[in-house]
CSV table of C-alpha atoms in Angstrom, one decimal:
chain,number,residue,atom,x,y,z
I,20,MET,CA,140.4,3.3,-51.3
I,21,PRO,CA,139.6,4.5,-47.7
I,22,THR,CA,138.4,8.0,-47.2
I,23,THR,CA,140.8,10.4,-45.6
I,24,THR,CA,140.8,10.1,-41.9
I,25,GLY,CA,138.9,12.9,-40.0
I,26,VAL,CA,136.7,13.8,-42.8
I,27,THR,CA,133.1,12.9,-42.9
I,28,PRO,CA,131.8,12.8,-46.5
I,29,SER,CA,128.6,14.2,-47.7
I,30,PRO,CA,125.8,11.9,-48.7
I,31,ARG,CA,126.4,10.6,-52.1
I,32,PRO,CA,124.4,12.3,-54.7
I,33,ALA,CA,122.1,10.3,-57.0
I,34,THR,CA,123.9,11.1,-60.1
I,35,ASP,CA,125.9,9.4,-63.1
I,36,ARG,CA,128.5,12.2,-63.3
I,37,VAL,CA,131.8,12.4,-61.4
I,38,GLN,CA,134.0,15.5,-61.0
I,39,ILE,CA,137.6,14.5,-59.7
I,40,PHE,CA,139.3,17.8,-58.0
I,41,GLN,CA,143.0,17.2,-57.9
I,42,VAL,CA,144.8,19.5,-55.2
I,43,SER,CA,148.2,19.6,-53.5
I,44,THR,CA,148.1,22.8,-51.5
I,45,LEU,CA,145.5,24.5,-49.3
I,46,TYR,CA,145.7,27.7,-51.2
I,47,GLY,CA,144.8,25.7,-54.4
I,48,ALA,CA,142.0,23.8,-52.6
I,49,ALA,CA,140.5,27.0,-51.3
I,50,THR,CA,140.6,28.4,-55.1
I,51,ALA,CA,138.7,25.2,-56.2
I,52,ALA,CA,136.3,25.3,-53.3
I,53,ALA,CA,135.5,29.0,-54.1
I,54,ALA,CA,134.8,28.2,-57.9
I,55,ILE,CA,132.4,25.4,-56.5
I,56,ASP,CA,130.7,27.7,-54.1
I,57,ALA,CA,130.4,30.5,-56.9
I,58,GLY,CA,128.4,27.9,-59.0
I,59,GLN,CA,131.2,27.5,-61.5
I,60,PHE,CA,130.8,23.6,-61.3
I,61,ASP,CA,127.2,23.2,-61.4
I,62,ALA,CA,124.7,23.1,-58.6
I,63,PRO,CA,125.3,20.9,-55.6
I,64,GLY,CA,124.0,17.3,-56.1
I,65,THR,CA,124.4,17.4,-60.0
I,66,ALA,CA,127.6,15.5,-59.8
I,67,ARG,CA,129.5,13.4,-57.5
I,68,ARG,CA,132.6,15.4,-56.3
I,69,VAL,CA,135.9,13.7,-55.4
I,70,LEU,CA,138.6,15.4,-53.8
I,71,LEU,CA,142.0,13.8,-54.9
I,72,VAL,CA,144.8,14.8,-52.6
I,73,SER,CA,148.4,14.7,-53.6
I,74,ASN,CA,151.6,15.3,-51.8
I,75,ASN,CA,154.2,16.5,-54.4
I,76,ALA,CA,157.1,17.2,-52.0
I,77,GLU,CA,160.4,15.8,-53.0
I,78,ILE,CA,160.2,13.6,-49.8
I,79,PRO,CA,156.4,13.3,-49.1
I,80,GLU,CA,157.0,11.5,-45.9
I,81,THR,CA,158.6,14.4,-44.2
I,82,ALA,CA,156.5,17.2,-45.6
I,83,VAL,CA,153.6,18.8,-44.3
I,84,ARG,CA,150.6,16.9,-45.2
I,85,LEU,CA,147.6,18.8,-46.7
I,86,GLU,CA,145.1,16.9,-44.4
I,87,THR,CA,146.9,18.5,-41.3
I,88,MET,CA,146.6,22.0,-42.5
I,89,THR,CA,144.2,24.2,-40.4
I,90,GLY,CA,140.8,24.6,-42.3
I,91,TYR,CA,141.4,21.6,-44.5
I,92,GLU,CA,138.5,19.7,-43.2
I,93,ARG,CA,136.2,22.6,-44.0
I,94,ILE,CA,137.3,22.4,-47.4
I,95,ALA,CA,137.0,18.7,-47.7
I,96,ALA,CA,133.3,18.7,-46.3
I,97,ARG,CA,132.3,20.1,-49.8
I,98,PHE,CA,133.1,16.7,-51.4
I,99,ASP,CA,131.4,13.4,-51.4
I,100,GLN,CA,134.5,11.4,-51.2
I,101,VAL,CA,138.2,12.1,-50.5
I,102,VAL,CA,140.9,9.8,-52.0
I,103,ASP,CA,144.6,9.8,-51.7
I,104,TRP,CA,146.9,10.0,-55.1
I,105,ASN,CA,150.0,9.0,-53.2
I,106,GLU,CA,148.4,5.7,-52.0
I,107,ALA,CA,147.1,5.0,-55.4
I,108,VAL,CA,150.6,5.2,-57.1
I,109,HIS,CA,152.7,3.9,-54.2
I,110,PRO,CA,155.6,3.2,-54.2
I,111,HIS,CA,156.2,5.6,-57.1
I,112,HIS,CA,156.6,9.4,-56.6
I,113,PRO,CA,153.4,11.3,-57.6
I,114,SER,CA,155.6,14.0,-59.4
I,115,SER,CA,157.3,11.5,-61.5
I,116,TRP,CA,154.9,8.5,-62.1
I,117,ALA,CA,152.8,8.3,-65.3
I,118,PRO,CA,151.2,5.3,-66.9
I,119,ARG,CA,152.6,3.7,-70.1
I,120,PRO,CA,150.3,4.4,-72.9
I,121,GLU,CA,149.3,0.9,-73.4
I,122,GLU,CA,148.6,0.6,-69.4
I,123,ALA,CA,146.4,3.8,-69.2
I,124,PRO,CA,143.0,1.8,-70.0
I,125,LEU,CA,144.0,-0.7,-67.3
I,126,TRP,CA,144.8,2.0,-64.9
I,127,GLN,CA,141.4,3.6,-65.4
I,128,ARG,CA,139.8,0.3,-64.6
I,129,VAL,CA,141.9,0.1,-61.5
I,130,LEU,CA,141.1,3.5,-60.2
I,131,ARG,CA,137.4,3.2,-61.0
I,132,THR,CA,137.3,0.1,-58.9
I,133,ALA,CA,139.3,1.5,-56.1
I,134,TRP,CA,137.3,4.7,-55.9
I,135,ASP,CA,133.9,3.3,-56.6
I,136,LEU,CA,133.3,5.3,-59.6
I,137,GLY,CA,131.6,2.7,-61.7
I,138,THR,CA,131.0,3.6,-65.3
I,139,ALA,CA,130.0,7.3,-64.7
I,140,PRO,CA,131.6,10.0,-67.0
I,141,VAL,CA,134.3,11.7,-65.4
I,142,GLU,CA,135.4,15.5,-65.4
I,143,LEU,CA,138.8,16.3,-64.2
I,144,VAL,CA,139.6,19.6,-62.4
I,145,VAL,CA,143.5,19.9,-62.0
I,146,GLU,CA,146.4,22.2,-61.3
I,147,SER,CA,149.6,22.4,-63.4
I,148,ILE,CA,148.4,20.4,-66.3
I,149,GLN,CA,151.9,20.5,-67.7
I,150,VAL,CA,153.2,18.4,-64.9
I,151,HIS,CA,152.5,15.3,-62.9
I,152,PRO,CA,150.2,14.2,-61.3
I,153,ALA,CA,147.7,16.3,-63.5
I,154,LYS,CA,149.4,14.9,-66.8
I,155,ALA,CA,149.0,11.3,-65.3
I,156,LEU,CA,145.3,11.8,-64.4
I,157,ALA,CA,144.6,13.1,-68.0
I,158,ALA,CA,146.4,10.1,-69.6
I,159,VAL,CA,144.4,7.7,-67.4
I,160,PHE,CA,141.1,9.4,-68.0
I,161,ALA,CA,141.8,9.7,-71.6
I,162,GLU,CA,138.3,10.7,-72.6
I,163,SER,CA,137.5,13.2,-69.8
I,164,PRO,CA,137.2,16.9,-70.1
I,165,VAL,CA,139.6,18.9,-68.1
I,166,HIS,CA,139.4,22.1,-66.3
I,167,VAL,CA,142.5,23.7,-64.9
I,168,TYR,CA,142.6,26.1,-61.9
I,169,ALA,CA,145.6,28.3,-61.3
I,170,ASP,CA,147.3,28.2,-58.1
I,171,GLY,CA,148.8,31.6,-57.8
I,172,LEU,CA,150.8,34.0,-60.0
I,173,MET,CA,152.1,31.4,-62.5
I,174,SER,CA,149.0,31.5,-64.6
I,175,TYR,CA,150.1,34.9,-65.9
I,176,GLY,CA,153.1,33.0,-67.5
I,177,PRO,CA,153.1,30.7,-70.6
I,178,THR,CA,152.5,26.9,-70.3
I,179,ARG,CA,155.7,25.2,-69.0
I,180,ASP,CA,155.9,22.4,-71.6
I,181,GLU,CA,154.1,21.6,-74.8
I,182,LEU,CA,151.1,19.3,-74.1
I,183,PRO,CA,150.1,16.2,-76.2
I,184,GLN,CA,147.2,17.2,-78.4
I,185,SER,CA,145.2,14.6,-77.0
I,186,VAL,CA,145.1,16.4,-73.7
I,187,ALA,CA,145.2,20.1,-75.0
I,188,CYS,CA,142.1,19.4,-77.0
I,189,ARG,CA,140.1,18.4,-74.0
I,190,ILE,CA,140.9,21.4,-71.7
I,191,ARG,CA,137.7,23.7,-71.3
I,192,ARG,CA,139.0,26.7,-69.3
I,193,VAL,CA,141.5,28.2,-66.9
I,194,LEU,CA,140.0,29.2,-63.6
I,195,HIS,CA,142.0,31.9,-61.9
I,196,LEU,CA,142.1,34.3,-59.1
I,197,ASP,CA,142.1,38.0,-60.1
I,198,LEU,CA,145.5,38.7,-58.2
I,199,VAL,CA,146.4,41.5,-60.7
I,200,PRO,CA,143.2,42.9,-61.8
I,201,GLY,CA,143.2,43.5,-65.5
I,202,LEU,CA,146.0,41.0,-66.3
I,203,ARG,CA,145.0,38.3,-68.3
I,204,PRO,CA,146.6,34.7,-68.1
I,205,LEU,CA,148.9,33.5,-70.7
I,206,LEU,CA,148.6,30.0,-69.4
I,207,LEU,CA,147.2,27.5,-72.2
I,208,THR,CA,146.3,30.4,-74.5
I,209,GLU,CA,148.3,28.6,-77.3
I,210,TYR,CA,145.7,26.0,-77.3
I,211,GLY,CA,142.8,28.5,-77.5
I,212,VAL,CA,141.8,28.0,-73.8
I,213,GLY,CA,139.9,30.9,-72.2
I,214,ALA,CA,140.3,32.2,-68.7
I,215,GLU,CA,137.6,32.6,-66.4
I,216,LEU,CA,137.8,34.6,-63.0
I,217,VAL,CA,137.0,32.9,-59.8
I,218,ASP,CA,134.6,35.1,-57.7
I,219,ASP,CA,136.4,37.4,-55.3
I,220,ASP,CA,133.7,37.2,-52.7
I,221,ALA,CA,133.5,33.5,-52.9
I,222,PHE,CA,137.3,33.1,-52.3
I,223,ARG,CA,137.3,35.7,-49.4
I,224,SER,CA,134.5,33.6,-48.0
I,225,VAL,CA,136.5,30.4,-48.0
I,226,LEU,CA,139.5,32.2,-46.6
I,227,ARG,CA,137.3,33.5,-43.7
I,228,GLU,CA,136.0,29.9,-43.2
I,229,ILE,CA,139.7,28.6,-43.0
I,230,ALA,CA,140.6,31.3,-40.4
I,231,GLU,CA,137.4,30.4,-38.3
I,232,ALA,CA,138.5,26.7,-38.3
I,233,SER,CA,141.9,28.0,-36.7
I,234,ARG,CA,139.9,28.9,-33.7
I,235,ASP,CA,139.3,25.4,-32.7
I,236,SER,CA,142.7,24.1,-33.8
I,237,ALA,CA,146.0,23.3,-32.2
I,238,GLU,CA,147.3,26.4,-33.8
I,239,ASP,CA,144.9,28.7,-32.0
I,240,ALA,CA,147.3,29.4,-29.1
I,241,ALA,CA,150.1,30.4,-31.5
I,242,LEU,CA,147.8,32.7,-33.4
I,243,THR,CA,146.5,34.2,-30.2
I,244,ALA,CA,150.0,34.8,-28.9
I,245,ALA,CA,150.9,36.4,-32.3
I,246,ALA,CA,147.9,38.8,-32.1
I,247,ALA,CA,148.6,39.4,-28.5
I,248,ALA,CA,152.0,41.0,-29.6
I,249,ALA,CA,150.2,43.6,-31.7
I,250,PRO,CA,152.2,43.0,-34.7
I,251,THR,CA,152.0,45.5,-37.6
I,252,ALA,CA,153.9,43.8,-40.3
I,253,LEU,CA,154.2,40.2,-41.5
I,254,LEU,CA,157.1,38.8,-43.5
I,255,LEU,CA,156.6,35.8,-45.8
I,256,GLY,CA,159.3,33.2,-46.2
I,257,GLN,CA,160.0,31.2,-49.2
I,258,TYR,CA,162.2,28.0,-49.6
I,259,LEU,CA,164.3,29.2,-52.5
I,260,ALA,CA,167.3,27.3,-51.6
I,261,VAL,CA,165.6,23.9,-52.1
I,262,LEU,CA,165.1,25.2,-55.8
I,263,GLY,CA,168.7,26.0,-56.1
I,264,ILE,CA,168.1,29.7,-56.8
I,265,LEU,CA,169.8,30.9,-53.7
I,266,THR,CA,171.9,29.3,-51.3
I,267,GLY,CA,170.7,28.6,-47.6
I,268,GLU,CA,172.8,31.4,-46.3
I,269,GLU,CA,171.5,33.8,-49.0
I,270,GLU,CA,168.0,33.0,-48.3
I,271,GLU,CA,168.5,33.5,-44.6
I,272,GLU,CA,170.0,37.0,-45.4
I,273,LEU,CA,166.9,37.7,-47.5
I,274,HIS,CA,164.5,37.1,-44.6
I,275,VAL,CA,166.8,39.2,-42.3
I,276,ARG,CA,166.6,42.0,-45.0
I,277,MET,CA,162.8,41.8,-44.6
I,278,LEU,CA,163.1,42.2,-41.1
I,279,ARG,CA,165.5,45.1,-41.3
I,280,GLY,CA,163.3,46.8,-43.8
I,281,ALA,CA,160.3,46.6,-41.7
I,282,ALA,CA,162.2,48.0,-38.7
I,283,ALA,CA,163.5,50.8,-40.7
I,284,ALA,CA,159.8,51.7,-41.7
I,285,GLY,CA,158.9,51.9,-38.2
I,286,HIS,CA,157.4,48.3,-37.4
I,287,ARG,CA,158.3,47.4,-33.9
I,288,SER,CA,156.3,44.2,-33.7
I,289,VAL,CA,156.6,41.7,-36.6
I,290,VAL,CA,155.4,38.1,-37.5
I,291,PHE,CA,157.6,35.8,-39.6
I,292,LYS,CA,155.7,33.1,-41.5
I,293,PRO,CA,158.3,30.7,-42.7
I,294,HIS,CA,157.9,28.2,-45.4
I,295,PRO,CA,156.9,24.8,-44.0
I,296,THR,CA,160.2,23.2,-45.2
I,297,ALA,CA,162.4,26.0,-44.1
I,298,PRO,CA,165.3,25.2,-41.7
I,299,ALA,CA,164.9,26.3,-37.9
I,300,SER,CA,168.1,28.3,-38.3
I,301,TYR,CA,166.1,31.0,-40.5
I,302,SER,CA,164.2,31.8,-37.5
I,303,THR,CA,167.4,31.9,-35.3
I,304,ALA,CA,168.9,34.4,-37.4
I,305,LEU,CA,165.8,36.6,-37.4
I,306,HIS,CA,165.7,36.5,-33.6
I,307,GLU,CA,169.2,37.8,-33.6
I,308,GLU,CA,168.5,40.5,-35.9
I,309,ALA,CA,165.1,41.4,-33.9
I,310,ALA,CA,167.1,41.7,-30.8
I,311,ARG,CA,169.7,43.9,-32.4
I,312,THR,CA,167.2,46.3,-33.8
I,313,GLY,CA,164.8,46.2,-30.8
I,314,VAL,CA,161.8,44.7,-32.7
I,315,THR,CA,159.4,42.2,-31.2
I,316,LEU,CA,159.6,39.0,-33.3
I,317,THR,CA,156.8,36.2,-33.4
I,318,VAL,CA,157.6,33.1,-35.6
I,319,LEU,CA,154.3,31.5,-36.8
I,320,ASP,CA,155.4,28.2,-38.1
I,321,GLY,CA,152.3,25.9,-37.8
I,322,PRO,CA,150.5,24.5,-40.6
I,323,LEU,CA,148.6,27.6,-41.4
I,324,LEU,CA,148.0,29.6,-44.5
I,325,ALA,CA,149.2,33.2,-44.2
I,326,GLU,CA,145.7,34.2,-45.0
I,327,THR,CA,144.6,32.9,-41.6
I,328,PHE,CA,146.7,35.5,-40.1
I,329,TYR,CA,145.5,38.2,-42.3
I,330,GLU,CA,142.0,37.4,-41.0
I,331,ARG,CA,142.9,37.1,-37.3
I,332,CYS,CA,145.2,40.0,-37.0
I,333,ARG,CA,145.0,42.5,-39.8
I,334,PRO,CA,148.8,43.8,-40.5
I,335,GLU,CA,149.6,47.0,-41.6
I,336,LEU,CA,152.4,45.6,-44.0
I,337,VAL,CA,153.1,42.4,-45.8
I,338,VAL,CA,156.9,41.7,-47.0
I,339,GLY,CA,157.8,39.0,-49.4
I,340,CYS,CA,160.0,38.2,-52.3
I,341,PHE,CA,157.4,37.0,-54.9
I,342,SER,CA,155.0,35.1,-52.9
I,343,THR,CA,151.4,34.9,-54.0
I,344,ALA,CA,150.3,35.7,-50.4
I,345,MET,CA,151.6,39.2,-51.0
I,346,LEU,CA,149.1,39.9,-53.7
I,347,THR,CA,146.4,38.1,-51.8
I,348,ALA,CA,146.9,40.4,-48.7
I,349,ALA,CA,146.6,43.4,-51.1
I,350,VAL,CA,143.7,42.3,-53.3
I,351,TYR,CA,141.4,40.5,-50.7
I,352,TYR,CA,142.3,42.4,-47.4
I,353,GLY,CA,143.7,45.9,-48.7
I,354,VAL,CA,147.0,45.6,-46.8
I,355,PRO,CA,150.1,47.6,-48.3
I,356,VAL,CA,152.7,45.2,-49.6
I,357,ALA,CA,156.4,45.5,-50.2
I,358,ARG,CA,159.0,43.2,-51.8
I,359,VAL,CA,162.7,42.4,-50.8
I,360,GLY,CA,165.4,40.8,-53.0
I,361,THR,CA,163.0,40.2,-55.9
I,362,ASP,CA,165.5,41.7,-58.7
I,363,MET,CA,168.2,39.5,-57.1
I,364,VAL,CA,166.3,36.5,-57.4
I,365,LEU,CA,165.1,37.4,-60.9
I,366,GLY,CA,168.8,37.7,-61.9
I,367,ARG,CA,169.7,34.3,-60.6
I,368,LEU,CA,166.7,32.6,-62.1
I,369,THR,CA,167.9,29.7,-64.4
I,370,PRO,CA,167.0,28.4,-67.2
I,371,TYR,CA,165.4,31.4,-68.8
I,372,GLU,CA,162.1,29.3,-69.1
I,373,ASN,CA,161.8,28.9,-65.3
I,374,SER,CA,158.2,29.3,-64.5
I,375,ASN,CA,158.9,31.4,-61.5
I,376,ARG,CA,160.1,34.3,-64.1
I,377,VAL,CA,156.6,35.6,-64.7
I,378,PRO,CA,155.8,36.0,-60.9
I,379,LEU,CA,158.9,37.6,-60.2
I,380,THR,CA,158.2,39.9,-63.2
I,381,VAL,CA,154.9,40.8,-62.0
I,382,VAL,CA,155.7,41.4,-58.3
I,383,GLY,CA,158.9,43.4,-59.4
I,384,HIS,CA,156.7,45.7,-61.7
I,385,VAL,CA,153.6,46.2,-59.3
I,386,VAL,CA,155.0,45.9,-55.7
I,387,PRO,CA,157.3,48.6,-54.3
I,388,ASP,CA,160.9,47.6,-53.0
I,389,LEU,CA,161.0,47.9,-49.3
I,390,GLU,CA,164.5,49.0,-49.6
I,391,GLY,CA,163.8,51.6,-52.2
I,392,ASP,CA,162.4,55.0,-52.0
I,393,THR,CA,158.6,54.2,-52.9
I,394,ALA,CA,156.3,53.5,-49.7
I,395,PRO,CA,154.4,50.1,-49.5
I,396,THR,CA,151.1,50.2,-51.2
I,397,VAL,CA,148.1,48.3,-52.2
I,398,PRO,CA,148.6,47.9,-56.0
I,399,GLY,CA,145.4,48.6,-58.0
I,400,ALA,CA,144.6,47.5,-61.4
I,401,ALA,CA,147.4,46.2,-63.6
I,402,PRO,CA,149.5,49.3,-64.8
I,403,GLU,CA,149.5,50.1,-68.5
I,404,GLY,CA,152.8,48.7,-69.0
I,405,LEU,CA,152.6,45.3,-67.3
I,406,ALA,CA,150.6,43.3,-69.9
I,407,PRO,CA,153.1,44.2,-72.6
I,408,LEU,CA,156.1,43.4,-70.5
I,409,VAL,CA,154.6,39.9,-69.3
I,410,ARG,CA,153.7,39.0,-73.0
I,411,ALA,CA,157.2,39.9,-74.1
I,412,VAL,CA,158.7,37.7,-71.3
I,413,GLY,CA,156.3,34.9,-72.2
I,414,TYR,CA,157.3,34.9,-75.7
I,415,CYS,CA,161.0,34.8,-74.7
I,416,MET,CA,160.4,32.0,-72.4
I,417,ARG,CA,158.3,29.8,-74.8
I,418,PRO,CA,158.9,31.2,-78.4
I,419,THR,CA,157.6,28.1,-80.2
I,420,ALA,CA,154.3,28.1,-78.4
I,421,HIS,CA,153.7,31.8,-79.1
I,422,PRO,CA,155.1,32.5,-82.6
I,423,GLY,CA,152.6,35.3,-83.3
I,424,MET,CA,153.9,37.3,-80.4
I,425,ARG,CA,157.5,37.6,-81.8
I,426,GLU,CA,156.9,40.9,-83.3
I,427,GLU,CA,155.3,42.4,-80.3
I,428,ALA,CA,158.1,41.2,-78.2
I,429,ALA,CA,160.8,42.6,-80.5
I,430,GLY,CA,158.9,45.9,-80.5
I,431,TYR,CA,158.8,46.0,-76.7
I,432,VAL,CA,162.5,45.2,-76.3
I,433,ALA,CA,163.2,48.0,-79.0
I,434,GLU,CA,161.0,50.7,-77.4
I,435,HIS,CA,162.5,50.1,-74.0
I,436,ALA,CA,166.2,49.6,-75.1
I,437,GLY,CA,168.6,51.3,-72.6
I,438,GLU,CA,166.0,51.6,-69.6
I,439,PRO,CA,167.2,50.4,-66.4
I,440,GLY,CA,166.5,46.8,-65.6
I,441,LEU,CA,165.7,45.8,-69.1
I,442,ASP,CA,168.5,43.4,-69.1
I,443,LEU,CA,167.0,41.8,-66.1
I,444,HIS,CA,164.0,40.6,-68.0
I,445,PHE,CA,165.9,40.1,-71.4
I,446,PRO,CA,169.4,39.0,-70.9
I,447,ALA,CA,171.6,39.8,-74.1
I,448,GLU,CA,172.3,36.1,-74.3
I,449,ARG,CA,168.5,35.2,-74.5
I,450,LEU,CA,167.9,38.0,-77.3
I,451,ALA,CA,170.9,36.6,-79.3
I,452,GLU,CA,169.4,33.2,-79.1
I,453,LEU,CA,166.1,34.3,-80.4
I,454,GLU,CA,167.6,36.7,-82.9
I,455,LEU,CA,165.8,39.6,-81.3
I,456,ARG,CA,168.7,41.8,-80.8
I,457,ALA,CA,169.5,42.2,-84.4
I,458,LEU,CA,165.7,42.5,-85.2
I,459,THR,CA,165.3,45.2,-82.8
I,460,ARG,CA,168.4,47.2,-84.1
I,461,ALA,CA,167.1,47.1,-87.6
C-alpha cells in the first residue's frame, strides 16, 4: 500500500517490532504524537512506527480528509510509514466493516503483506476501542497488545459497549489528556485497565508545532485576516444536527446565542470556528446577528484545529456547547471559557447511554453558563462534587459494567434529591428502570 501523498517517511529503523497508530482526527493524532514525544512509546528507533489513517465520516468522500488538515504533515513525519485504512477495506465503510472470525488470520496476512510488516510482532495504538475501526484492527491482529488513547472528554465516561474478553485482556493502558485536572477516566476501568496522563508540555509543544505549520499553509491568509480583526472571543460550532440531537434550525440558533452572549459580555470582534461539515447557512445567520448587534464577525472555516487559532491569536474568551476544544483553551492556554445550550442538549440526549452524556455533564459542571450570572473563567482542578457525579452518571449509563458502583450511585442520588438540575442527570424513568428511586427512598 502506498505511503500517503505528500509525506516523506523517516528512514526505516532496523527493528523487529511494529507499532500501528490508528488515527481519525488531527486532535487525536496530536495526542498520540505528544505521547511519542514524551517517551511513552519507547525511544525513537526501537520500533517501526506506522500511522494508520482512517476517515470515519458517514460519507468519507465528502468529508475533510485528515491529510488535508493544517499541521498533519508535521505529525506524520514522526512515523516511518503512513497507510490508509479506508483503502485497505474498500469498498466497505471503516465504521462498519469487521472481519469474520474465521477470516481474521487471512486478513492479517493480507495486511502484513500490503504494509510490508513481515512477521514482526505488532502493537496497536487505537482510539475508541469499543467501535470500528479499532475493534476490527484488534480482531485482525488478535495476538497484539493494545494501547488506547483518549480523544477528548469521552474518556471520563464509561466504555460504550462490552468488549470481547479476547480484546479486553490485551489492553495495557488508557492514555489521556489532563483536560479536567484531578478527574480520573472511567473508560475501561471495568477491565482493570489503568489510566496514564499524556504530558502537558509535550501536548502543548505539538499544538505549537501545528500552529507553526499554518504559517506556510493555504489557510495562513485566513488566520492573518482573523487576527487583523483583533478578535477577543472565539465561538466553537458543533454539528449536533447530524447526530439527531438538535434540528438544523436549533443548532443554528445555538450559534446565534453564542454570538449574542459574547456581544452582551462586551466582545465587539468575534471569530466563529464552524464544524467542518456544518452547513454554510450557519454562518449566514451569524452574520445577520453580528450586523444587528454591531459585532465584527470573522468565520474561520478552513481545515484547521481551533487550537491553531489559540496559538496565533490568543482570545479572551472561548464559547462552546460541550466541545473538547473549550477545555483545551482553558487548560493549555489559560483562556476563560463559557458554555451555551449545554443543559438543553443534555436534556435532549437519547438514549441515556449516549456517550456524549459525560462530556456534557463535565462541561455543565465546571464551565460557567454565558447566559447565566457567573462570569467566564478558567476552570481549575476538578471540584469536589464532580467525580461523584460523573461516577453516578457512569453507573446509570452502564450498570452491568460497574455493579460495584450501585450503592455509591444510589447514595449520590439520595443525597442530592430535590436539587435543581438533578433530573437532568438522572431522569425519573432511568432511576425507575434501575430500581434506584425506590432504593434511595428506603
